[in-house]
Coordinates of C-alpha atoms in Angstrom, one line a residue:
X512 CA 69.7 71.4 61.3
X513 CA 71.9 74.3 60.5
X514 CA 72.6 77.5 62.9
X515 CA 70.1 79.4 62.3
X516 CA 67.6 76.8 62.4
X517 CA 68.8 75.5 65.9
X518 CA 68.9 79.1 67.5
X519 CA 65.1 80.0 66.3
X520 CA 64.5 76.2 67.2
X521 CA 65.9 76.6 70.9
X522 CA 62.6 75.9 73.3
X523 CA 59.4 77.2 73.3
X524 CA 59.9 80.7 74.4
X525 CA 56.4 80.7 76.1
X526 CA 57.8 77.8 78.4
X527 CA 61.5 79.0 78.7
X528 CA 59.4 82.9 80.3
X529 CA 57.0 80.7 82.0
X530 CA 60.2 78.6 84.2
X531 CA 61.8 81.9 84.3
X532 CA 59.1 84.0 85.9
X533 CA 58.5 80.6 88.3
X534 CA 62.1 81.1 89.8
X535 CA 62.0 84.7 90.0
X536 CA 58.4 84.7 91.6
X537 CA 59.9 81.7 94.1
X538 CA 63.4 83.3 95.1
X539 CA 61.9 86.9 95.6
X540 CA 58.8 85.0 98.0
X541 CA 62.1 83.5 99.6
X542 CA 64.0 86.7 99.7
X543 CA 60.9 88.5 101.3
X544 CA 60.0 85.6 103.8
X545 CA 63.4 85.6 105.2
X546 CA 64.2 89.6 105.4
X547 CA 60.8 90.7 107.9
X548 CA 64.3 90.6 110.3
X549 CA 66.7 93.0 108.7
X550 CA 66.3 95.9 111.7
X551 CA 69.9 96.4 111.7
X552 CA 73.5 97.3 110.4
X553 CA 74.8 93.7 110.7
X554 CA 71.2 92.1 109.4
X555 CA 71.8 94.0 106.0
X556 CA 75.6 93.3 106.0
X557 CA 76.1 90.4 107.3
X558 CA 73.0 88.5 108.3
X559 CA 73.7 89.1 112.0
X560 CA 76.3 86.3 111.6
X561 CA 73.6 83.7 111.8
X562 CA 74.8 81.2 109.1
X563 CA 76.6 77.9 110.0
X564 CA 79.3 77.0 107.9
X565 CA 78.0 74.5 106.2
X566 CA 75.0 76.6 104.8
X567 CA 77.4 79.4 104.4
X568 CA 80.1 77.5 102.3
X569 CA 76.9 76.2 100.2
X570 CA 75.9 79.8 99.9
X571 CA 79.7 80.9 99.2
X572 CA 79.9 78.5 96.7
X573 CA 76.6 79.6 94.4
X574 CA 78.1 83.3 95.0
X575 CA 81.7 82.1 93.4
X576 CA 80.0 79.5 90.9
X577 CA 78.3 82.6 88.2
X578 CA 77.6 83.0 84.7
X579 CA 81.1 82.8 84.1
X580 CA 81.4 79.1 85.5
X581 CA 78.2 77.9 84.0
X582 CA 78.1 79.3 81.0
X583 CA 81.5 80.2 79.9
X584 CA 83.9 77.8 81.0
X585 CA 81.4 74.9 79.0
X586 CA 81.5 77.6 76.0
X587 CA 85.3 77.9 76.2
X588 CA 86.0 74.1 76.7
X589 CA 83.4 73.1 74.3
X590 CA 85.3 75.2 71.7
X591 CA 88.7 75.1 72.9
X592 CA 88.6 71.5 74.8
X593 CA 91.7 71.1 77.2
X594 CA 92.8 75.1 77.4
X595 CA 88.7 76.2 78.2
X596 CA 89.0 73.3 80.8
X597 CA 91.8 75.6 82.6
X598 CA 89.9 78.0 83.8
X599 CA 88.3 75.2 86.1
X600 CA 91.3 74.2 87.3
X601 CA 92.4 77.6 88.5
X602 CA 89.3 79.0 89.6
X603 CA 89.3 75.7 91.9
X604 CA 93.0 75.6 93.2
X605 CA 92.8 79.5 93.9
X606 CA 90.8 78.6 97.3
X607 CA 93.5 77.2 98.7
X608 CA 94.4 80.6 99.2
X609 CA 91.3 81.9 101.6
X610 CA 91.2 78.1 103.3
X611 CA 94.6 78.2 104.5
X612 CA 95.8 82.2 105.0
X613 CA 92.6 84.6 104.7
X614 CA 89.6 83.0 106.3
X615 CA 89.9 82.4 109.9
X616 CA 91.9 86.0 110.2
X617 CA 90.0 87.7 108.2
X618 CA 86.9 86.8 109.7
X619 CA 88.3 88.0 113.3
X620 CA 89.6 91.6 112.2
X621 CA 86.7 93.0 110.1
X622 CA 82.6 93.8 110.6
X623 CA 81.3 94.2 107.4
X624 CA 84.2 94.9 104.9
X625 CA 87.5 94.5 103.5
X626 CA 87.7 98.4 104.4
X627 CA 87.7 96.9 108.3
X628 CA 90.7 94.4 107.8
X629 CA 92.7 96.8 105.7
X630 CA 91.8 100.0 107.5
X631 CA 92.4 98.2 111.3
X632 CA 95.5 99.7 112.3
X633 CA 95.6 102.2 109.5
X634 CA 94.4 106.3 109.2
X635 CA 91.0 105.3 108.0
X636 CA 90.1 107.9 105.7
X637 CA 92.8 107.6 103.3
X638 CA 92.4 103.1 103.5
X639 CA 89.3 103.0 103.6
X640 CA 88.8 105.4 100.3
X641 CA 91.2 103.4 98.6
X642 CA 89.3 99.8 99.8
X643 CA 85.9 101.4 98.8
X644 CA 87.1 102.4 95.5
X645 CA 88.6 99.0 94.5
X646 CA 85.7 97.3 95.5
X647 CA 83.4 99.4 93.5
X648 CA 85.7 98.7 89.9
X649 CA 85.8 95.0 90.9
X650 CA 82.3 94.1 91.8
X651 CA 81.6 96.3 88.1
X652 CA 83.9 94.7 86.1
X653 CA 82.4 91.3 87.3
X654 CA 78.9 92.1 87.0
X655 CA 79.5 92.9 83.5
X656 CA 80.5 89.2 83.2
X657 CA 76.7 88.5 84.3
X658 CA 74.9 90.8 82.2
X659 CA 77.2 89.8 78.8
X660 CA 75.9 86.1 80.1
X661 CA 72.3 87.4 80.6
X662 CA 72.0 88.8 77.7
X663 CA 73.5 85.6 75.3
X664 CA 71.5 83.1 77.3
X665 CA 68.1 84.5 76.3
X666 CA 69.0 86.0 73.4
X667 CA 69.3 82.6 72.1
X668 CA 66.3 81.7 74.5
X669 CA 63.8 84.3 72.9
X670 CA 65.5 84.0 69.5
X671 CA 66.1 87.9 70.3
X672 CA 69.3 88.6 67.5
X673 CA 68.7 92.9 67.5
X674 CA 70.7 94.4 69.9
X675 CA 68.3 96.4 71.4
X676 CA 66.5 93.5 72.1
X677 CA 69.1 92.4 74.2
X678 CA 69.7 95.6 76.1
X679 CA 66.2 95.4 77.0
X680 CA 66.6 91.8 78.6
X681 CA 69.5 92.9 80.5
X682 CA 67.7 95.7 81.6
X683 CA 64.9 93.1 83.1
X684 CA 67.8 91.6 85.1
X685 CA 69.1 94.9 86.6
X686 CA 65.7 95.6 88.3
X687 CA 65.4 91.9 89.8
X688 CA 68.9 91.8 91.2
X689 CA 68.2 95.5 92.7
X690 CA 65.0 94.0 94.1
X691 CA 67.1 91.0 95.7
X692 CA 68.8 93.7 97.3
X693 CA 66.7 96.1 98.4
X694 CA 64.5 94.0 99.8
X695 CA 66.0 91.1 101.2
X696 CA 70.3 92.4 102.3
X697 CA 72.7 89.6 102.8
X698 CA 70.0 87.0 104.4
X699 CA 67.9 87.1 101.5
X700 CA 70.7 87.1 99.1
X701 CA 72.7 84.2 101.3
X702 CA 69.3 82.2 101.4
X703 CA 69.1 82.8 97.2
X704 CA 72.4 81.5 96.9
X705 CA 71.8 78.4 99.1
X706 CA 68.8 77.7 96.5
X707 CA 70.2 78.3 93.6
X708 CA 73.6 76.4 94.3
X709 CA 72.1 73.0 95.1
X710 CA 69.9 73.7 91.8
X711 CA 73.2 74.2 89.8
X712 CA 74.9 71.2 90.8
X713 CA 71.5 68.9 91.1
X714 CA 71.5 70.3 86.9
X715 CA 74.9 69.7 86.3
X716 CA 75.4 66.5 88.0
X717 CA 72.3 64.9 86.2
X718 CA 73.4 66.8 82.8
X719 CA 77.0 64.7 83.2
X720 CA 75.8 61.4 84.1
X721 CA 73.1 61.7 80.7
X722 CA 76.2 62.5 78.7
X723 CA 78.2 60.1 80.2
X724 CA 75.2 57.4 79.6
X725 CA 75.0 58.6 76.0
X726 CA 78.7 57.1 75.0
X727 CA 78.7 54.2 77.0
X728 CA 80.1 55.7 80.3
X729 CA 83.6 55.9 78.5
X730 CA 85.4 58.9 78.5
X731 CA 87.9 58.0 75.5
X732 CA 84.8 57.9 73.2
X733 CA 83.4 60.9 74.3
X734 CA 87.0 62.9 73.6
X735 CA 87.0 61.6 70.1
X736 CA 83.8 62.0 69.7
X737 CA 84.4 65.9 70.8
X738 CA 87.5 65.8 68.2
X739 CA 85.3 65.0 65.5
X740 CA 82.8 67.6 65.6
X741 CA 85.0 70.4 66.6
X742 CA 86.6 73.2 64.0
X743 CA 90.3 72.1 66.0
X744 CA 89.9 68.5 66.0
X745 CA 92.5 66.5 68.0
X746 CA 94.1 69.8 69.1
X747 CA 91.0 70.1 71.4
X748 CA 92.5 67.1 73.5
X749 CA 96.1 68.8 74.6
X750 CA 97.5 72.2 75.2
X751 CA 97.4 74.7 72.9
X752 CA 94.6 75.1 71.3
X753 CA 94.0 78.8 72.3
X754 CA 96.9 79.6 74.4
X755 CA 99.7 77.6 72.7
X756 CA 100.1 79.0 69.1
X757 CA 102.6 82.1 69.6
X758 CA 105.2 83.0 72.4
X759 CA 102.7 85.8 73.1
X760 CA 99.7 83.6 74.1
X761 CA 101.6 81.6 76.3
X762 CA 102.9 84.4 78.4
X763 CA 99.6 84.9 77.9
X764 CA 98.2 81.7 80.0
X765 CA 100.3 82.2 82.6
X766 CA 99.4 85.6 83.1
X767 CA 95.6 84.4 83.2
X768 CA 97.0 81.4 85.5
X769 CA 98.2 83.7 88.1
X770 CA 94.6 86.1 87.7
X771 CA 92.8 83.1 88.3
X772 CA 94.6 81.6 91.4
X773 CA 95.3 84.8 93.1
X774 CA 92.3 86.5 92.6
X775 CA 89.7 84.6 94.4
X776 CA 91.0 85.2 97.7
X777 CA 90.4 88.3 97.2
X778 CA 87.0 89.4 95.4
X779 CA 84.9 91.6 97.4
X780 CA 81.9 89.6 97.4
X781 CA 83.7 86.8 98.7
X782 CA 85.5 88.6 101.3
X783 CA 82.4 89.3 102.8
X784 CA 80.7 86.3 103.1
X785 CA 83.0 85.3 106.0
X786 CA 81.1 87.7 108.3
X787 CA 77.8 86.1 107.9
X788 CA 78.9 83.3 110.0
X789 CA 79.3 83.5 114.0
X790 CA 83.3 82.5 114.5
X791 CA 86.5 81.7 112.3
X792 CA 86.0 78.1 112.5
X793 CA 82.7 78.4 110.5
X794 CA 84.5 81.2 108.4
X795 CA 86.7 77.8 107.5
X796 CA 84.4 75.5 107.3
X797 CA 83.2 77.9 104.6
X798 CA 85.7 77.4 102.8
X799 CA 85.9 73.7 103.0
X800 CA 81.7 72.8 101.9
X801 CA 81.9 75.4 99.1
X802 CA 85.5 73.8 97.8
X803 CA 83.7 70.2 97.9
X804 CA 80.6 71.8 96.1
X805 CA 82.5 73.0 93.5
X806 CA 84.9 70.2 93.1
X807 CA 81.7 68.7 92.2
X808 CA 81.0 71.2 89.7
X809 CA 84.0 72.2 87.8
X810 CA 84.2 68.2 87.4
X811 CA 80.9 68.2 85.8
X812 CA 81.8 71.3 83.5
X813 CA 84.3 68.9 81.8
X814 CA 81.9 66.5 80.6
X815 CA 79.4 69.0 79.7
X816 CA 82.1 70.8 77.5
X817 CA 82.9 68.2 75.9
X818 CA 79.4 67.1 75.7
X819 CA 78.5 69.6 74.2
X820 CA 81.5 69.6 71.2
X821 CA 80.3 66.6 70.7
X822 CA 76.4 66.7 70.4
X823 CA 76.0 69.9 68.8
X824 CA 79.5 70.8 67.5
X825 CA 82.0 73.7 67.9
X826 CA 80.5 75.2 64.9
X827 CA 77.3 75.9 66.1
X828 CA 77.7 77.1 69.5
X829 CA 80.1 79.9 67.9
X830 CA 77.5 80.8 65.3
X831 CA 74.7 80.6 67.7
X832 CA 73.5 83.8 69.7
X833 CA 75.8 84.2 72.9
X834 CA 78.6 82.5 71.3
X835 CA 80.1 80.6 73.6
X836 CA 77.9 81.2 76.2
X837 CA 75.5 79.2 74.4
X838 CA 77.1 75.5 74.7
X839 CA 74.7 74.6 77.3
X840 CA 71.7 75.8 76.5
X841 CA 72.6 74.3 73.1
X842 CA 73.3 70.9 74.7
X843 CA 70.4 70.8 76.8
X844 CA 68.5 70.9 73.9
X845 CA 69.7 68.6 72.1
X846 CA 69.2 66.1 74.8
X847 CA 66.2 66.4 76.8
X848 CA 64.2 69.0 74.4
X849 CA 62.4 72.3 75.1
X850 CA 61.8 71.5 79.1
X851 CA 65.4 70.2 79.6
X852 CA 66.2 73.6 78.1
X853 CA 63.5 75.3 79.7
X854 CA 65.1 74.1 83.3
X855 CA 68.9 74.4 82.1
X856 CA 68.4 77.9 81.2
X857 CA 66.3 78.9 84.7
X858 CA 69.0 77.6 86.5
X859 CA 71.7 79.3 84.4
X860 CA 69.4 82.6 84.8
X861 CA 69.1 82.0 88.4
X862 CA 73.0 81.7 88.4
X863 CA 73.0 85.1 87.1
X864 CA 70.2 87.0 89.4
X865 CA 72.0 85.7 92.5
X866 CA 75.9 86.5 91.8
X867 CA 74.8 90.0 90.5
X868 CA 72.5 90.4 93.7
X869 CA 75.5 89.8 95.7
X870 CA 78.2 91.9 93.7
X871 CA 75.8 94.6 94.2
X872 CA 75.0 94.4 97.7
X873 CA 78.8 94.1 98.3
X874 CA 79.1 97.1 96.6
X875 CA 76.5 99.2 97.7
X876 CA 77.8 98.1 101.2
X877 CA 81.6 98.9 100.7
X878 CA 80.3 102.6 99.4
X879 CA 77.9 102.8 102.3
X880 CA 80.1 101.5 104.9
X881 CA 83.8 102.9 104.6
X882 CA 82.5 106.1 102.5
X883 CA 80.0 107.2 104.1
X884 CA 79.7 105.9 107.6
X885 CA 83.9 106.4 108.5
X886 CA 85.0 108.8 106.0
X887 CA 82.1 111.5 105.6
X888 CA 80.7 110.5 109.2
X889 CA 83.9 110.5 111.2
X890 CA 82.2 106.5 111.9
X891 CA 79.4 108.6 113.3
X892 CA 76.1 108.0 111.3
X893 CA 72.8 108.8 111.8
X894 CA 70.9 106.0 113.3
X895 CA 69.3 104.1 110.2
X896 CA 71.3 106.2 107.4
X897 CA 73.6 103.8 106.7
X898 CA 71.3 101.3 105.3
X899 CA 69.5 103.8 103.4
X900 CA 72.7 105.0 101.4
X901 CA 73.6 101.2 101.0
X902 CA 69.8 100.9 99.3
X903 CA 70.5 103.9 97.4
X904 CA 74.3 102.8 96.3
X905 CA 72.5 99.5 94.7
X906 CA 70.0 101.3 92.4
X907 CA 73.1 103.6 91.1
X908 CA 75.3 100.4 90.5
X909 CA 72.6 98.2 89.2
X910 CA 71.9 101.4 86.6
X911 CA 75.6 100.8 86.0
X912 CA 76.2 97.4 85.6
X913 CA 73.1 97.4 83.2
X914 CA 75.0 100.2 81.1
X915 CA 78.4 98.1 81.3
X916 CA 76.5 94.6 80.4
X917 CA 74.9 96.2 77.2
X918 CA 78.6 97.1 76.2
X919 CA 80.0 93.7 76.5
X920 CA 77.4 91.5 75.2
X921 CA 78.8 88.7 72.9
X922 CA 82.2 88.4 75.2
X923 CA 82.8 85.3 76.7
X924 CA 81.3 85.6 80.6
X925 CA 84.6 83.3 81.8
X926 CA 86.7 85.5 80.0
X927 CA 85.4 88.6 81.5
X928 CA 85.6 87.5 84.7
X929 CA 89.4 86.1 84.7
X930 CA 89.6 90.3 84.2
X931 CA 87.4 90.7 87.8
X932 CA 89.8 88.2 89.2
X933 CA 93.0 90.5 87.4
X934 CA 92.1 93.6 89.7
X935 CA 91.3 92.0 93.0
X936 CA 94.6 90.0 92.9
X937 CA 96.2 93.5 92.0
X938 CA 94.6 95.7 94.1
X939 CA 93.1 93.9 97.2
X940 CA 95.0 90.5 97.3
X941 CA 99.0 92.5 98.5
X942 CA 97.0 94.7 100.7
X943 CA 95.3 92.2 102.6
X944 CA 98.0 89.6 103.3
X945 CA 101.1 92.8 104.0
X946 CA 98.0 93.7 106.4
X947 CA 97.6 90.4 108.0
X948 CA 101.0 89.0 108.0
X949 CA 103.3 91.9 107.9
X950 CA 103.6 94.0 111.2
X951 CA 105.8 96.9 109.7
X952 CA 103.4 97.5 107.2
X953 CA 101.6 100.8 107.1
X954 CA 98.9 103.5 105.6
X955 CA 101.1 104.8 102.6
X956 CA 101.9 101.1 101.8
X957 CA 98.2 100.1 102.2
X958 CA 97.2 103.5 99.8
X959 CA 100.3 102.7 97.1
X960 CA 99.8 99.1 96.6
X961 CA 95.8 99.4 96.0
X962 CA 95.6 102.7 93.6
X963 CA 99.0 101.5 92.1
X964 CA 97.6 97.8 91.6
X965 CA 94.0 98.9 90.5
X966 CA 95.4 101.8 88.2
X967 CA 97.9 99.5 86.8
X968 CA 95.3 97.0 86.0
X969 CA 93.0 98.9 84.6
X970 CA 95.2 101.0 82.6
X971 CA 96.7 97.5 80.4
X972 CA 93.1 96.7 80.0
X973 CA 92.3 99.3 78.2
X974 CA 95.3 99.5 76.2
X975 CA 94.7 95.7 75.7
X976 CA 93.0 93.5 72.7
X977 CA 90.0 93.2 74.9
X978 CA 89.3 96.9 74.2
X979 CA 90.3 97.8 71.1
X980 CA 92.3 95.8 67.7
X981 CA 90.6 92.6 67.1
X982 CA 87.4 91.2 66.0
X983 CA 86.1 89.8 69.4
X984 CA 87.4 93.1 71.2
X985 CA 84.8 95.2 72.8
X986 CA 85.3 98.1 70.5
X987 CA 86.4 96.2 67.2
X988 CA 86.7 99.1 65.3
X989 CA 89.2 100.7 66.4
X990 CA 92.9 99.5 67.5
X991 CA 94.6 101.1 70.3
X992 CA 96.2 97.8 71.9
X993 CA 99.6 99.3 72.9
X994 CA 99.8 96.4 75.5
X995 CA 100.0 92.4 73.7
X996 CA 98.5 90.3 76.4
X997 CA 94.7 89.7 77.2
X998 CA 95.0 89.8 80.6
X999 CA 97.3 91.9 82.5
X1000 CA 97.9 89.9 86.0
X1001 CA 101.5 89.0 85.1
X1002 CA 102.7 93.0 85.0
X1003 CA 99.9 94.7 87.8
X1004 CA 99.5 91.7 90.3
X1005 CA 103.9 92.1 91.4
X1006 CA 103.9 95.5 90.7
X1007 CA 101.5 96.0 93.9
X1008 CA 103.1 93.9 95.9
X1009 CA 106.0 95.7 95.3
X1010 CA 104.6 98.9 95.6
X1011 CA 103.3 98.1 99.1
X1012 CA 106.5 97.7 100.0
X1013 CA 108.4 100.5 98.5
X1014 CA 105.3 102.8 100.0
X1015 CA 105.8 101.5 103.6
X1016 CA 109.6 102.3 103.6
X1017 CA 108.6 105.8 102.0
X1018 CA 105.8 106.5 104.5
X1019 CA 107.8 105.6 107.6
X1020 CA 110.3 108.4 106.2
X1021 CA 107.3 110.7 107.0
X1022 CA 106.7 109.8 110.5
X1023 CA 104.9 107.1 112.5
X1024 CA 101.7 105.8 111.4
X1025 CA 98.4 106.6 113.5
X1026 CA 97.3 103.1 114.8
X1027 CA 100.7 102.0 115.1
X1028 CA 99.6 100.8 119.0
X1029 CA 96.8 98.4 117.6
X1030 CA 99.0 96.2 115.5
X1031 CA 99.6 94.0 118.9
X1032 CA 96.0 94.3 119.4
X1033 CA 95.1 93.0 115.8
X1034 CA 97.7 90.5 115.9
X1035 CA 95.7 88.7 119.0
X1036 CA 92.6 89.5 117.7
X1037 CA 93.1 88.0 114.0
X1038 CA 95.0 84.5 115.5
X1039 CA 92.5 83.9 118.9
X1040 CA 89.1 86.1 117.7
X1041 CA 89.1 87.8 120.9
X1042 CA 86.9 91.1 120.2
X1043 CA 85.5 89.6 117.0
X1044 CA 82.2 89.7 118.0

């Protein structure tokens, strides 16, 4: 069956809308059942706290596992084997990070967001700007990853190849994540991700074993199979295959490497997932069920890549619509038929509806939160306004992300999101340990070391070949790469953590810092939680 065959061949789209409007209809009855309690601040925010961390590291690991995991890390192994299957591997060692130096403190200093931890002992206006802001570029740049993935997944669902037809679908998603929000805060969100990560890995744990199954249980024939049917052959099975070939794309790899592992710790979205639990021993307990869940999973994701190389062949998934992103739809086809599909493709959607809802709830609350409520209110809001401009904040950044998604359509979701994980390492990541960890550490360090990691960042990015100078750029084009490297961690990430440091010698030249008399306080507090609650 050639490509364009298998993509208009790809499920009956009557049953692939049917499952999709089931898990939609199901998750938003959840989402409403479980918000009749959100009176509150802290309900929206943080569910009151109410989570154990067993349900909350289930929860924290359907927020971390997205598009990007699903989708494009099966896309970039199935076409790349060993060098896709790296983004697994750092996406997985990168909690190490939050279980052993973030978690437990973090979860005793802030409220709601990372504005509280980084803000604590700081002049609040100027940190808690600066915390807002980041927040706001990283939760976009990520949500873009979910839209690109939307839009692939039922493009090749729908056999929808016009571009307008796409936009339109992604469009669909930005009013059901919004929804999510609106209606149903962090509870309703937590309780979508609880759902929708024991689907994901009850799909990709039954997905491996089949594969498995289908050559014998034995690995070696699977590779070779994989080798066979893919455009690299053998190079698919060792280093190199997409990071290896020049001097460039290995400085390349490691700048990716360091994105990956770095940046986890400190996304937005995951940040504030330690609040909806009572104490820092469930904040690390977090930590601990999500890494087990998605152990599980990025175990899975090899056999599916390869799986899929080897069933359907790197030559089709790149050809198909989504690219990539396509792999396991693709595969799911190939092996149980339309309702396998039709299954594979609702969870993968779910995967999307629930990682946007929580990027955009982050969001909406970081605005809401350190914006409006401390730095337009003086931390003096009008009973029940905060909540309101959090509601309002999602619609805008839904519209946005919607906008942002029709832009990068066709990029590979893992891809984008190593960018997400670029800018939190670079802005957030320096800020939050000096803040933590470093008792000297002050306001003009806190303020350098997140514009001058974010602006760093994002400046490469655009001046890199994801924007501009090759064919799989986001503006093709055109060719204004100044800067070689795909993604820019290596330069921006030591850059801020240098710049925190050269901004809190140059801000103690100025004077003392306000705060400087709570740094004993939030020394106890992070270490024994006293005051937490």
């Amino acid at each position: 069956m050639n490509t364009v065959n298998l993509a208009q061949a790809a499920g009956n789209p009557t049953v692939n809308v049917s499952i999709f409007l089931g898990v939609v209809v199901v998750t938003l009855f959840i989402v409403y059942r479980v918000s009749s309690r959100n009176t509150t601040t802290a309900d929206y925010y943080a569910a009151g706290g109410g989570f154990s961390g067993m349900q909350n590291g289930i929860a924290l690991s359907g927020d971390y596992l997205s598009a990007a995991s699903f989708l494009g890390i099966a896309g970039a192994i199935a076409v790349y084997g060993y060098d896709g299957f790296m983004f697994s591997i750092g996406f997985l060692v990168a909690w190490l990070i939050p279980l052993l130096l973030i978690a437990e403190r973090f979860r005793n200093t802030g409220r709601f967001t990372m504005g509280d931890v980084v803000a604590y002992r700081m002049k609040q206006r100027p940190v808690r700007a600066a915390a807002a802001n980041a927040t706001l570029v990283i939760s976009f740049f990520y949500m873009l990853a979910q839209m690109a993935g939307a839009g692939g997944l039922v493009a090749l669902l729908l056999d929808v190849h016009t571009a307008g037809g796409q936009a339109l679908v992604i469009c669909v998603v930005g009013v059901i994540m919004v929804l999510y929000v609106l209606v149903g805060g962090m509870k309703g969100t937590t309780w979508v991700q609880i759902v929708k990560a024991a689907l994901l890995l009850v799909c990709v744990s039954l997905m491996s074993v089949f594969i498995l199954g289908k050559f014998g249980f034995d690995l070696g024939s699977l590779f070779g199979r994989a080798a066979e049917k893919n455009a690299l052959s053998d190079l698919i099975l060792e280093p190199g295959a997409r990071y290896g070939r020049t001097e460039t794309s290995k400085l390349d790899f490691v700048s990716l490497s360091l994105a990956l592992v770095l940046g986890a710790a400190a996304l937005p979205h995951v940040l504030m997932r330690f609040y909806t639990v009572p104490n820092a021993y469930q904040a690390r307990r977090s930590v601990v069920w999500a890494i087990w869940a998605m152990v599980l999973f990025y175990l899975s994701t090899l056999v599916i890549g390869y799986g899929a190389s080897a069933i359907v062949g790197s030559d089709a998934i790149t050809s198909a619509p989504g690219g990539e992103n396509s792999a396991v739809p693709l595969l799911a086809f190939h092996v149980g038929g339309t309702v396998l599909l039709g299954l594979v493709s609702a969870v993968a959607f779910t995967t999307i509806l629930a990682v946007v809802a929580g990027l955009t709830l982050t969001a909406s609350a970081s605005f809401a939160h350190d914006v409006y409520a401390n730095v337009l209110k003086n931390g003096n809001p009008e009973p029940g306004s905060e909540v309101k401009v959090a509601r309002i904040t999602a619609v805008v950044v839904g519209a946005l992300s919607v906008g942002g998604g029709i832009l990068a359509t066709g990029q590979n979701v893992a891809f984008l999101v190593a960018l997400a994980f670029a800018l939190a390492a670079s802005a957030n990541l320096p800020a939050i340990l000096y803040t933590l960890f470093w008792r000297r550490f002050n306001t003009t360090g806190t303020v350098w070391s997140i514009y001058g990691g974010l602006a760093s960042c994002l400046v490469l990015i655009l001046f890199s070949p994801v924007v501009s100078g090759s064919e799989n750029s986001i503006i093709p084009g055109i060719d204004f790469a100044l800067f070689p490297l795909s993604n820019p961690g290596i330069v921006s990430i030591p850059l801020s953590f240098v710049l925190g440091i050269v901004g809190t010698f140059a801000g103690e030249r100025k004077g003392p810092d306000e705060g400087a008399e709570l740094r004993d306080e939030m020394d106890v507090r992070s270490v024994t939680g006293i005051g937490a609650s």
